[in-house]
Structures are given as structure tokens and as C-alpha cells.
Short mmCIF file of C-alpha atoms and ligand atoms in Angstrom, two decimals:
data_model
loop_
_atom_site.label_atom_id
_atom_site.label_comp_id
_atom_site.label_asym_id
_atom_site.label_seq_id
_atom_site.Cartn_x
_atom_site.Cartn_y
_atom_site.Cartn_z
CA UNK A 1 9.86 -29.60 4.95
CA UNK A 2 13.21 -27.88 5.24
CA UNK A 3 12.92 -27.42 8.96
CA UNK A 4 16.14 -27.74 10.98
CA UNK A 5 16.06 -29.91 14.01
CA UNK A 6 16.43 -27.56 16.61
CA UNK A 7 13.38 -25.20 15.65
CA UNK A 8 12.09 -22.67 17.82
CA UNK A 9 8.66 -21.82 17.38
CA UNK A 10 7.24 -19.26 19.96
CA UNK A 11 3.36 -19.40 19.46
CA UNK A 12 1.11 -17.10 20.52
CA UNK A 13 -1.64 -18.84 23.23
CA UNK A 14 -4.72 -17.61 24.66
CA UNK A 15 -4.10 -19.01 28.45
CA UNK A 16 -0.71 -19.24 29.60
CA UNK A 17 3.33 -18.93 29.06
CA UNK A 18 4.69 -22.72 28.46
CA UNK A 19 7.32 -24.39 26.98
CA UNK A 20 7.26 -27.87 25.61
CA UNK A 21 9.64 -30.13 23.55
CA UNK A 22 7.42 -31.58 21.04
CA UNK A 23 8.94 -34.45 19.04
CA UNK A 24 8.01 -34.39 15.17
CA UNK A 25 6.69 -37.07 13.08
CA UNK A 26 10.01 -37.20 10.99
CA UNK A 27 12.30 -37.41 14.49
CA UNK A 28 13.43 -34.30 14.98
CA UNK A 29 12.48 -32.24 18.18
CA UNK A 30 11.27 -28.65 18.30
CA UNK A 31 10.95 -26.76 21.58
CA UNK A 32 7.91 -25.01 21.78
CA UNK A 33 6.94 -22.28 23.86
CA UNK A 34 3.49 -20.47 23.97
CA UNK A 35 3.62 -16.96 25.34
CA UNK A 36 1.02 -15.47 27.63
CA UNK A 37 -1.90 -13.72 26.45
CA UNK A 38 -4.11 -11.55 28.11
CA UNK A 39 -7.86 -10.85 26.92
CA UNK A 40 -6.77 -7.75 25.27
CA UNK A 41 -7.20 -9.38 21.70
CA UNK A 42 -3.85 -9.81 19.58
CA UNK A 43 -1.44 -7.69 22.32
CA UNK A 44 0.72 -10.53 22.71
CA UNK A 45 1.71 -10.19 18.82
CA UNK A 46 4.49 -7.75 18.75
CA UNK A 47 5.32 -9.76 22.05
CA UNK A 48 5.77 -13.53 20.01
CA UNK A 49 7.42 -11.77 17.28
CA UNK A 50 9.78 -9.42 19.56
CA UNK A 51 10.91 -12.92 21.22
CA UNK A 52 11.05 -14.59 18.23
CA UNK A 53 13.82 -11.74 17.02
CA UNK A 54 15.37 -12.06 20.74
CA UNK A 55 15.87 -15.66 20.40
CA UNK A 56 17.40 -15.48 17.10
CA UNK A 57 19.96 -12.84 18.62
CA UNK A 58 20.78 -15.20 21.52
CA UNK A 59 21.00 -18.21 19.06
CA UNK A 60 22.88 -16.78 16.70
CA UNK A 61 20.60 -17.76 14.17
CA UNK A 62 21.56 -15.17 11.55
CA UNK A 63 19.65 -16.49 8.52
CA UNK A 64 16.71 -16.75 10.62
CA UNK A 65 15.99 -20.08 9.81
CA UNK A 66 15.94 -21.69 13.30
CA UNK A 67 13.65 -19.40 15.40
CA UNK A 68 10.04 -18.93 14.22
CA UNK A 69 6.66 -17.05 15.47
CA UNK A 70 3.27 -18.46 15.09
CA UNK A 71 0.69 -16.59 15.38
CA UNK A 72 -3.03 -17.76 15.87
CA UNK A 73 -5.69 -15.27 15.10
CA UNK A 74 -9.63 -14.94 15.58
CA UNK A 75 -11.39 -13.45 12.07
CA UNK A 76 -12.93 -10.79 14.13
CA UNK A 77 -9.55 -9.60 15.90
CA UNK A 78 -7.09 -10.46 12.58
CA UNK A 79 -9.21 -8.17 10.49
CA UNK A 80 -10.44 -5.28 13.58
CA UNK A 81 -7.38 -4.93 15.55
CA UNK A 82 -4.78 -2.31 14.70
CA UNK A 83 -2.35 -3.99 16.44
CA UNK A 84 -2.38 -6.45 14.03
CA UNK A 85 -1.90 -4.27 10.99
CA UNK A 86 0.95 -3.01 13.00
CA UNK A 87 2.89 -6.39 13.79
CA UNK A 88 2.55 -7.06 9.76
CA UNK A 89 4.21 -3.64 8.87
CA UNK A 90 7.20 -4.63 11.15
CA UNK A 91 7.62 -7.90 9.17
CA UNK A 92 10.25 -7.12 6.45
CA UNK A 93 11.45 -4.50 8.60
CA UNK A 94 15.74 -4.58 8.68
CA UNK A 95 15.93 -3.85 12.51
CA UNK A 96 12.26 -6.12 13.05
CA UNK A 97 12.36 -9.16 10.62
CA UNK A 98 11.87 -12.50 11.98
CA UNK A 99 11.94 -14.08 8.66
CA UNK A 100 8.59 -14.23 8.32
CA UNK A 101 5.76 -15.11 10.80
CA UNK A 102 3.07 -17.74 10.40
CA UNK A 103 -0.22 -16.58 10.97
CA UNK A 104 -3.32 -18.89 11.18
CA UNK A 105 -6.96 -17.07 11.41
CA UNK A 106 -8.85 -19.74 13.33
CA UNK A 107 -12.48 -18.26 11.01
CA UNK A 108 -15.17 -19.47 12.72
CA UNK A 109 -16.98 -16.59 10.87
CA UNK A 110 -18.58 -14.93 13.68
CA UNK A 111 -16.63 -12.46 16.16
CA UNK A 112 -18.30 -13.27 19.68
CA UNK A 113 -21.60 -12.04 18.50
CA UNK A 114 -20.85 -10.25 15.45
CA UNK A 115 -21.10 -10.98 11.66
CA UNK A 116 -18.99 -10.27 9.37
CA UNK A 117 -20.34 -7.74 7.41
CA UNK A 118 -20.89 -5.68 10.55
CA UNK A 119 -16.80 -6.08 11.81
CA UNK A 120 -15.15 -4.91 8.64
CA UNK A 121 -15.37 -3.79 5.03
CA UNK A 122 -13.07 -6.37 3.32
CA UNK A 123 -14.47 -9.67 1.96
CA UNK A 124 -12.10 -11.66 3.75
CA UNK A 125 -10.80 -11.55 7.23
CA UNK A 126 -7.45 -11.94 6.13
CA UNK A 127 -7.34 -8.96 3.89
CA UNK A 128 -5.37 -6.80 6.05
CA UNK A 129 -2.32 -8.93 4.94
CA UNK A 130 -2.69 -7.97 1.41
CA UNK A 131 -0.56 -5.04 1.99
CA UNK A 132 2.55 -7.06 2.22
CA UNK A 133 1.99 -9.25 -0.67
CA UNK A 134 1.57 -11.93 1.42
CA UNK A 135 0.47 -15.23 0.29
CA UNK A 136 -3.28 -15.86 1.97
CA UNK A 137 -3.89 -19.19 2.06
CA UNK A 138 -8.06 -19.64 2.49
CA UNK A 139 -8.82 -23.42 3.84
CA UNK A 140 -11.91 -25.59 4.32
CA UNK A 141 -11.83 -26.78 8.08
CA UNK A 142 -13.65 -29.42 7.60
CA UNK A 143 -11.33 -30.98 4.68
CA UNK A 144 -8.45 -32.06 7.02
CA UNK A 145 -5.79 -33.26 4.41
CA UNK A 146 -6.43 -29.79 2.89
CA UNK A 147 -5.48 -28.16 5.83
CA UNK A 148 -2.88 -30.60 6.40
CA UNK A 149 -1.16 -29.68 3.00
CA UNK A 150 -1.64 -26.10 3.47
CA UNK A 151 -0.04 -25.72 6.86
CA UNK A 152 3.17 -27.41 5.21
CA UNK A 153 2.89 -24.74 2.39
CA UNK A 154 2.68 -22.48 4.80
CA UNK A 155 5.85 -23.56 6.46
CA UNK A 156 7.96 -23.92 3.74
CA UNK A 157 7.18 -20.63 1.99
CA UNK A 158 8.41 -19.11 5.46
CA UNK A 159 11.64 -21.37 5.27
CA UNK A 160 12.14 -20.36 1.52
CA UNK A 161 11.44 -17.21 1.07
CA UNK A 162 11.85 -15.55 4.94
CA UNK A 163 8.61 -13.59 4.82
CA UNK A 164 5.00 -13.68 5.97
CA UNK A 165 2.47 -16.32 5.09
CA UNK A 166 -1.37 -16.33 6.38
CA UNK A 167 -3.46 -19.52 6.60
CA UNK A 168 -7.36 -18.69 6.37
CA UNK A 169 -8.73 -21.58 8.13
CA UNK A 170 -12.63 -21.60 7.33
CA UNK A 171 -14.29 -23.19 10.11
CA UNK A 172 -17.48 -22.53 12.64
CA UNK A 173 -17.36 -22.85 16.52
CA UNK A 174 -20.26 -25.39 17.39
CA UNK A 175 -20.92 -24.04 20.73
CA UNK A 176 -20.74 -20.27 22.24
CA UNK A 177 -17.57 -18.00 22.22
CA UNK A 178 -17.82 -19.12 25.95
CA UNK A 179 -19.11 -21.13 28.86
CA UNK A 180 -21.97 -18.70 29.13
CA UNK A 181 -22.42 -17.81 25.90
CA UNK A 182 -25.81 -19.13 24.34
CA UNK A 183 -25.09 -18.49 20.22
CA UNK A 184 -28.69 -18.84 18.77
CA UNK A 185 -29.50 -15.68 20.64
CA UNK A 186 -28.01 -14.04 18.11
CA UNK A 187 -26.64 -16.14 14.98
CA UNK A 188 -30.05 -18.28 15.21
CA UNK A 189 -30.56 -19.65 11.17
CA UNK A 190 -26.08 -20.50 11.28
CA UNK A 191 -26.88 -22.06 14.71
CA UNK A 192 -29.56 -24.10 13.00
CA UNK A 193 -27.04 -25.07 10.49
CA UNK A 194 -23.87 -26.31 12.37
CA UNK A 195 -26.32 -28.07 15.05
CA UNK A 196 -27.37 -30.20 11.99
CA UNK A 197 -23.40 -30.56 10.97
CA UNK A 198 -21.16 -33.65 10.82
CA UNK A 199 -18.49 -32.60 13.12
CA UNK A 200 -14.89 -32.63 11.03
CA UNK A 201 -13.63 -35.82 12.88
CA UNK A 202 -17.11 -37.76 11.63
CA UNK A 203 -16.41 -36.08 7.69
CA UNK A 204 -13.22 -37.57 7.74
CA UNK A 205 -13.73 -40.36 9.32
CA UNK A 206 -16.09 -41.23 6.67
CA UNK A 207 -13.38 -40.58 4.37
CA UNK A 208 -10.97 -42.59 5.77
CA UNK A 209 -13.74 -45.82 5.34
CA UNK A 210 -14.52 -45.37 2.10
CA UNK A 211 -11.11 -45.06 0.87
CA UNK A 212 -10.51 -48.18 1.73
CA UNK A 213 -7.50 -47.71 3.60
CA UNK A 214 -8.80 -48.15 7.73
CA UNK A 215 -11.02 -49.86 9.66
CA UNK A 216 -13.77 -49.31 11.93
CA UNK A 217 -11.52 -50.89 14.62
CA UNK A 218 -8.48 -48.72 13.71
CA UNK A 219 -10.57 -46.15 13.72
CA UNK A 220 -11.64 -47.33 17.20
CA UNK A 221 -8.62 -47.82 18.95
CA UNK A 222 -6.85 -44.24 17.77
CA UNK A 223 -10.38 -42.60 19.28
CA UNK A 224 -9.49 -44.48 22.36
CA UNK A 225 -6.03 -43.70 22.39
CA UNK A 226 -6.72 -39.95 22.29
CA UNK A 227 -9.33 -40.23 24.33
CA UNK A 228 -7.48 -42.01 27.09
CA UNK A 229 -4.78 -39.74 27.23
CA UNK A 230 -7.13 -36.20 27.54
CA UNK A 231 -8.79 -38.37 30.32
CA UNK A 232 -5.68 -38.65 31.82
CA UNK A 233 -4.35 -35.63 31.44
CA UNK A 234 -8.05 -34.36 33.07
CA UNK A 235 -7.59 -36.23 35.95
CA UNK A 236 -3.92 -35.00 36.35
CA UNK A 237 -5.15 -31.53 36.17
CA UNK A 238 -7.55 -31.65 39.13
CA UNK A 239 -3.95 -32.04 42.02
CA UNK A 240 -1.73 -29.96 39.54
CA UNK A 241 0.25 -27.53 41.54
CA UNK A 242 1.65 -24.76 38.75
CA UNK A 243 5.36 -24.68 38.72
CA UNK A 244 6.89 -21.83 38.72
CA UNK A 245 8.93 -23.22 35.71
CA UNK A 246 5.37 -23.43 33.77
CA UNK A 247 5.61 -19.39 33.78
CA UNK A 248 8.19 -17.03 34.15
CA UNK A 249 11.48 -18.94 35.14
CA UNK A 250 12.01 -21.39 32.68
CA UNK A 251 12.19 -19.02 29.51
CA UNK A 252 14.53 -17.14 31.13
CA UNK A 253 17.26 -20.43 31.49
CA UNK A 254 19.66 -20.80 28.55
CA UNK A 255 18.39 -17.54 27.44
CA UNK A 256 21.59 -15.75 28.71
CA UNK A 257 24.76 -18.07 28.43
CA UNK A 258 26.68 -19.05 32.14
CA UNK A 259 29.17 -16.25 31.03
CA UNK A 260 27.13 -13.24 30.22
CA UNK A 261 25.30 -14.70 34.38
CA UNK A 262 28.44 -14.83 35.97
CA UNK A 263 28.81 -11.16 34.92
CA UNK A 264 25.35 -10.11 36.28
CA UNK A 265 26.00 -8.13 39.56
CA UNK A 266 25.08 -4.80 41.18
CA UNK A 267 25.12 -1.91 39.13
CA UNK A 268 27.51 1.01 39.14
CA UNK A 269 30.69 1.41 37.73
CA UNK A 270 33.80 3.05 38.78
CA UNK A 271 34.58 6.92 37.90
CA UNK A 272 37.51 5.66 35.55
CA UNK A 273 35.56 3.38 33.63
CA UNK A 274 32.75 6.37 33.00
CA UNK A 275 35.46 8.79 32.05
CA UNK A 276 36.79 5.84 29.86
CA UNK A 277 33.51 5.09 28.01
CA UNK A 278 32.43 8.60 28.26
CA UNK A 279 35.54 9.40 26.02
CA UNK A 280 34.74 6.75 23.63
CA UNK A 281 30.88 7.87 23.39
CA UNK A 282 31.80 11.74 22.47
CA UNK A 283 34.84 11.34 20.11
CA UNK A 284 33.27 11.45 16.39
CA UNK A 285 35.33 9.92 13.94
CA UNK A 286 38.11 11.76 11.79
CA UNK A 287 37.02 13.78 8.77
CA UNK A 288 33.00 13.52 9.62
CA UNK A 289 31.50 16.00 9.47
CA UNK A 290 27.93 16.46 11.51
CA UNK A 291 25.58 19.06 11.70
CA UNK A 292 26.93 21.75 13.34
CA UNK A 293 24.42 21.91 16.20
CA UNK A 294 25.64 17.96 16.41
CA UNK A 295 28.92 19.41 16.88
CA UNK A 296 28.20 21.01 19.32
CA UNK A 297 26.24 18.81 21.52
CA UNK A 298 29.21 16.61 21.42
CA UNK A 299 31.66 19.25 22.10
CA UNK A 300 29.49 19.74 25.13
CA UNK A 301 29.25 16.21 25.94
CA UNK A 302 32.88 16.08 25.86
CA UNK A 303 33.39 18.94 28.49
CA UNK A 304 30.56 17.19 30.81
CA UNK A 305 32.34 13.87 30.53
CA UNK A 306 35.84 16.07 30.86
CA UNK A 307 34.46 18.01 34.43
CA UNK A 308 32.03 15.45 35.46
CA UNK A 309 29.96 18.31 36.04
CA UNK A 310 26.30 19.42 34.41
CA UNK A 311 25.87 16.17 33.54
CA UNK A 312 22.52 15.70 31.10
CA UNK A 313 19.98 12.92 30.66
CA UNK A 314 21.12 12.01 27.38
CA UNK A 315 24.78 11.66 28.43
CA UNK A 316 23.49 9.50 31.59
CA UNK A 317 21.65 7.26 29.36
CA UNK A 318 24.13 6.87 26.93
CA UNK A 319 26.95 6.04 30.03
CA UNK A 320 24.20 3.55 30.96
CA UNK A 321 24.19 2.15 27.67
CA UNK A 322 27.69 2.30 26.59
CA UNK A 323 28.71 0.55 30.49
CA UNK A 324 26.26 -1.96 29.45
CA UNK A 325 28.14 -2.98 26.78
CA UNK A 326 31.48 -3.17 27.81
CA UNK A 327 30.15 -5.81 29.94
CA UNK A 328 29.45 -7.61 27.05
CA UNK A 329 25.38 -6.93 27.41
CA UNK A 330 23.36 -6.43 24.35
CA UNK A 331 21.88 -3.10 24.33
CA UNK A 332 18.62 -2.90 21.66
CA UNK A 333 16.84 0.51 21.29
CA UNK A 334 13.84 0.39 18.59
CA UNK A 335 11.52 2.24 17.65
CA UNK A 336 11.11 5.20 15.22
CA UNK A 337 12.68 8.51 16.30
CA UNK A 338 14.90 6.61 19.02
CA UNK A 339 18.27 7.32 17.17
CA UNK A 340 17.73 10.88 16.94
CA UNK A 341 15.25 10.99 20.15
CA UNK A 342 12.01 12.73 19.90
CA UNK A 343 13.37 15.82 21.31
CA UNK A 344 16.71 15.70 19.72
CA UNK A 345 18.61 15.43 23.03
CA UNK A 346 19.86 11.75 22.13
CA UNK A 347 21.51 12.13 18.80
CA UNK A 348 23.23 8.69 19.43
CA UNK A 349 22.92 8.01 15.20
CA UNK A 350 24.89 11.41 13.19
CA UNK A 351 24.81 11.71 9.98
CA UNK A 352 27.63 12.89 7.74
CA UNK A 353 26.13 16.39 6.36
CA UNK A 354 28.28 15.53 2.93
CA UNK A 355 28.02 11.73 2.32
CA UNK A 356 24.97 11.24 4.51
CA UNK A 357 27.17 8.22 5.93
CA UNK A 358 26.20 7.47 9.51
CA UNK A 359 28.07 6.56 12.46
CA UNK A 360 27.07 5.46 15.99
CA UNK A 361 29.68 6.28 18.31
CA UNK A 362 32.07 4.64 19.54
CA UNK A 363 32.38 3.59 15.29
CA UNK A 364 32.66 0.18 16.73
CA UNK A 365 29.14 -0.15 17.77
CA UNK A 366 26.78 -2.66 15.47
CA UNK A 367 24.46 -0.23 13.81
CA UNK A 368 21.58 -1.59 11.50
CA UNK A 369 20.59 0.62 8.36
CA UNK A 370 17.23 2.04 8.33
C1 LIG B 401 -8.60 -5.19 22.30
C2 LIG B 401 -9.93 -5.84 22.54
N1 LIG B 401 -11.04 -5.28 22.01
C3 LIG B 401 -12.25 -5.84 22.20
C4 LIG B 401 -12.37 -6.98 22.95
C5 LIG B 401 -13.75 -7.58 23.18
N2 LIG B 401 -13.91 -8.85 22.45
C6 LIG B 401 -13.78 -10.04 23.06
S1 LIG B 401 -13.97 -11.31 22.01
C7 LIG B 401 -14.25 -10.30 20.69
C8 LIG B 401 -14.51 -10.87 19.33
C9 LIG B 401 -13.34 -11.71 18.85
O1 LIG B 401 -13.69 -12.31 17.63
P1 LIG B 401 -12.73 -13.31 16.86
O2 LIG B 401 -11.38 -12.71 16.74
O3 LIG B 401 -13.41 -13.68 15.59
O4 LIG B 401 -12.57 -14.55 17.84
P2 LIG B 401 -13.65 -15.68 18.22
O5 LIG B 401 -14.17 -15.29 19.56
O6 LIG B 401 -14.71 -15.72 17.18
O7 LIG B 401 -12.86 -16.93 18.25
C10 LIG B 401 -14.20 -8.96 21.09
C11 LIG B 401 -14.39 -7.80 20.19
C12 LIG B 401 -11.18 -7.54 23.51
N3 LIG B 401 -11.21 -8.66 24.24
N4 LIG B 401 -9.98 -6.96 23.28
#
């Protein structure tokens, strides 16, 4: 896999915000961090793949290569949740792209208590994604080389062509959707069916014997390996005091370098400075030519900026903005609408009413093309 050694994955998890280094099997370290869900099914999506596109920013990881978002999906919620269909139309967005997203539909072919055929109209779960073109990988759980060798497809698809890649991973929950949860009540005949079973470790443990290629006692002693070490980490849990690190703080550290902290302070600016930046903000290049009723918001800007006086809410905001990054701060707006502003009172993007060029004053500002 072409992964470089500092990859960043952000997953998406169903209990808590953590972050991990996890050495790889070839050597290389990636530092993991799992963001917080709450129940509301897929709403921490657009959150992993917003941070994903944050911490390429802050990395300067233009080509995208060394940040990536996983995202781990129930059938029920990939295929039900608009949210989800949402998050996949932002993928090959200019001002959205991650360069690509993994996404892994943990199909245990029930959602809580519903079937299938009573949650959506597709035939797969994962047909949503077929509006991007995206490459839907369907896997047997229980064939664990398979999925094995379709994860790393998965991965290097992502790392070669920068774009979305779904892994349909075809498996059954043996017990309820939770503690309380008593399945047969309502799936009874596929109850009857997974009771009677071989659980995936016992299929390919099987496999393993027949090949040839282990033992019963190497099989033995990696079952007690694992199972010493969730033992341990069971006991660990029952005095574990929650660090604050575990949640909020740590994602935060190295996330801002010590220069762009050193400048953090209290806000407000001096008059000059405003006047200064104000100038800046509501002087349109030579030779463009805006809409006239442009024109004249920014004539008026200039004569608020000018008097200090009548100040608007655009003009404040823009200040804000514009004060923000003379201090070196990345300022990100998104959204549709948010150049113009749904009432038209921002026009912070103007277009050139003759060569439709745009500009984003001050001309100097980064601007990203539609
Ligand atoms: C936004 C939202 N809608 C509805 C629910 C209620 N709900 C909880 S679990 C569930 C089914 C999820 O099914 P699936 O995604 O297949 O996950 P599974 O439980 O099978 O792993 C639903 C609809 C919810 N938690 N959040």
C-alpha cells in the first residue's frame, strides 16, 4: 500500500473521541483518532470528514495524501439516513474534498429490528453511493482473507485515485442490537440460522488447519494472547479515571502551531488597524467592473469605514474576518449562498459583470473556484 508514514486517519466511532498511535504491520506509525458520536445515526459524518479537510489545512497536506476519513456505517443508517447522501455529495467537492473517504457498511442485514426490504427500495445497502461512481466493494464476513484483500483495495483506490470507495461488509450480529435487545422476537427463522452458525474465527480457523500451514497449538497460544490482553485491558477498565486528554484537549495540541498560540489573546483591535483593514476590504480592484448595486454597497461600505459611523452587520463581520486574518488566523466560510449571503448583504465574492472573473477583496485573499 502506498500509505505514507505519518497517516492520519480520523474514524468515525460509536462511543467516544480518542486518539491513538497505532503502529502498522510494515513499521510505520499512523495516529489515529476516533471522533465522538452521538446516537443520532451517521451525524458525526460531515464531522470526520470536516476534520479530515481541517487537518489537511493545518498539515499542509496539499495532495491530500496524508490525512484520511473512515467512515463506519450500519446497512440500515448508510442506506436511510440523508445525512449520508449528503456527506457523499460533498466528496469531489473543490472547497469539500478530502481525497476520498473510506466507508465500511458493517451489514449485519437487519437495522435494529427491521429488514431490509422494509428500510429501503434499493437491493443493496450501499446503493446510495452509486451516484458518485463509486467503487462498492460487497464482502463475505465470514471469508476473512477476502475482507482482508478488499480493505487494501479499498485503501489504495483512495491513495490512487483521491475519491470515494465503499466496502459492503456482509455479515450478521449473533446477539441483539443491544444489551436488552432479545432478536428472535422479531427476526425468529435468521435467529434460528446464525444460532446454528460457525462463528468467523471457528471458519477460519478451520481454514488455517487444513491448509496446512498452523497448528492447533499456534492456534492456541495467539487465542491466548488476545485473550490475555482484553482480560487485561477489562480489568484496567474497572479503576480507569477518564483523562481529560481522552476527550477534548488532546486534539486540540499540535493542531495550531506555538506561533499562531502565542498570538491567541483578547479580542479587539485598535481603531487604526479597522480603518486599515476596512480600507483594504472596500477597495475593488482597478478596471472591475461589478454589478452596479455591488458598486454601490461598496461605495457605502467605504463611507461607513471612512466616518466610522452607520456601521452594518455585514461590514462588522467582514472587519471580524478580515482582523482575523491579519493575525495570521485562517478564516473558512462554507456553505452554499455564503459568498453572496442569503440576503445579499455579504457580497464578500463579486463578480466581474463582463468577464464573469471573481475577486474576493482584499485581491490577496485565497479564494477557491466554485
Ligand atoms: C437519526 C436517527 N434516526 C433513527 C434512530 C433510531 N435507530 C437506532 S438504531 C436504528 C437502526 C440502525 O440500523 P443499522 O444502521 O443497520 O445498524 P445496526 O444496529 O444494525 O448495527 C435506528 C433507526 C437513530 N438512532 N438516529
Amino acid at each position: 500500500m502506498k500509505l505514507g508514514s505519518t497517516l492520519e486517519l480520523v474514524m468515525s466511532s460509536i462511543t467516544w473521541e480518542l486518539l491513538m498511535i497505532v503502529p502498522t504491520r510494515g513499521g510505520k506509525r499512523i495516529h489515529l483518532s476516533l471522533v465522538a458520536n452521538p446516537s443520532h445515526l451517521e451525524a458525526v459524518d460531515p464531522v470526520v470528514v470536516g476534520k479530515t479537510r481541517a487537518k489537511q489545512y493545518y498539515s499542509n497536506d496539499s495532495d491530500r495524501t496524508k490525512n484520511m476519513g473512515i467512515l463506519i456505517h450500519g446497512d440500515g443508517s448508510f442506506a436511510g439516513q440523508g445525512v449520508v447522501y449528503e456527506t457523499l455529495h460533498l466528496s469531489a467537492l473543490p472547497n469539500y474534498t478530502t481525497g476520498g473517504t473510506i466507508h465500511i457498511v458493517v451489514n449485519n442485514q437487519v437495522a435494529f429490528t427491521t429488514d431490509p426490504r422494509a428500510g429501503r427500495s434499493s437491493q443493496y445497502c450501499t446503493d446510495v453511493a452509486k451516484a458518485l461512481n463509486a467503487p462498492i466493494l460487497h464482502v463475505n464476513g465470514d471469508d476473512m482473507e477476502a475482507v482482508v484483500r478488499v480493505c487494501e483495495l479499498a485503501a489504495e483506490w483512495r491513495q490512487t485515485f483521491h475519491s470515494d470507495v465503499v466496502v459492503d461488509l456482509v455479515c450478521y450480529r449473533r446477539f441483539g442490537h443491544n444489551e436488552i435487545d432479545e432478536p428472535s422476537f422479531t427476526q425468529p427463522r435468521m435467529y434460528q440460522v446464525i444460532r446454528n452458525h460457525p462463528s468467523a474465527l471457528e471458519i477460519y480457523k478451520k481454514k488455517l488447519l487444513e491448509s496446512g500451514q498452523v497448528t492447533e497449538e499456534d492456534i492456541h497460544r495467539i487465542q491466548e494472547k488476545v485473550l490475555s490482553i482484553l482480560n487485561e485491558e477489562f480489568l484496567a477498565s474497572k479503576d480507569y479515571v477518564p483523562k481529560r486528554r481522552d476527550w477534548l484537549a488532546s486534539h486540540w495540541s499540535g493542531f495550531k502551531s506555538p506561533e499562531q498560540l502565542s498570538r491567541v489573546r483578547n479580542t479587539g483591535v485598535k481603531p487604526e488597524i479597522l480603518k486599515n483593514v476596512g480600507k483594504a476590504i472596500t477597495t475593488l480592484p482597478d478596471n472591475f467592473k461589478p454589478h452596479r448595486a455591488v458598486k454601490k454597497v461598496y461605495d457605502q461600505r467605504a463611507q461607513m469605514i471612512e466616518t466610522g459611523e452607520g456601521i452594518d452587520w455585514a461590514v462588522g463581520e467582514a472587519l471580524a474576518f478580515a482582523t482575523l486574518l491579519v493575525e495570521g488566523n485562517h478564516v473558512r466560510l462554507s456553505g452554499q449562498d455564503v459568498e453572496r449571503g442569503t440576503f445579499s448583504h455579504r457580497h464578500s465574492v463579486i463578480h466581474d459583470q463582463e468577464t464573469g472573473e471573481t475577486v474576493l477583496p482584499p485581491g490577496s485573499c485565497h479564494h477557491e473556484p466554485k
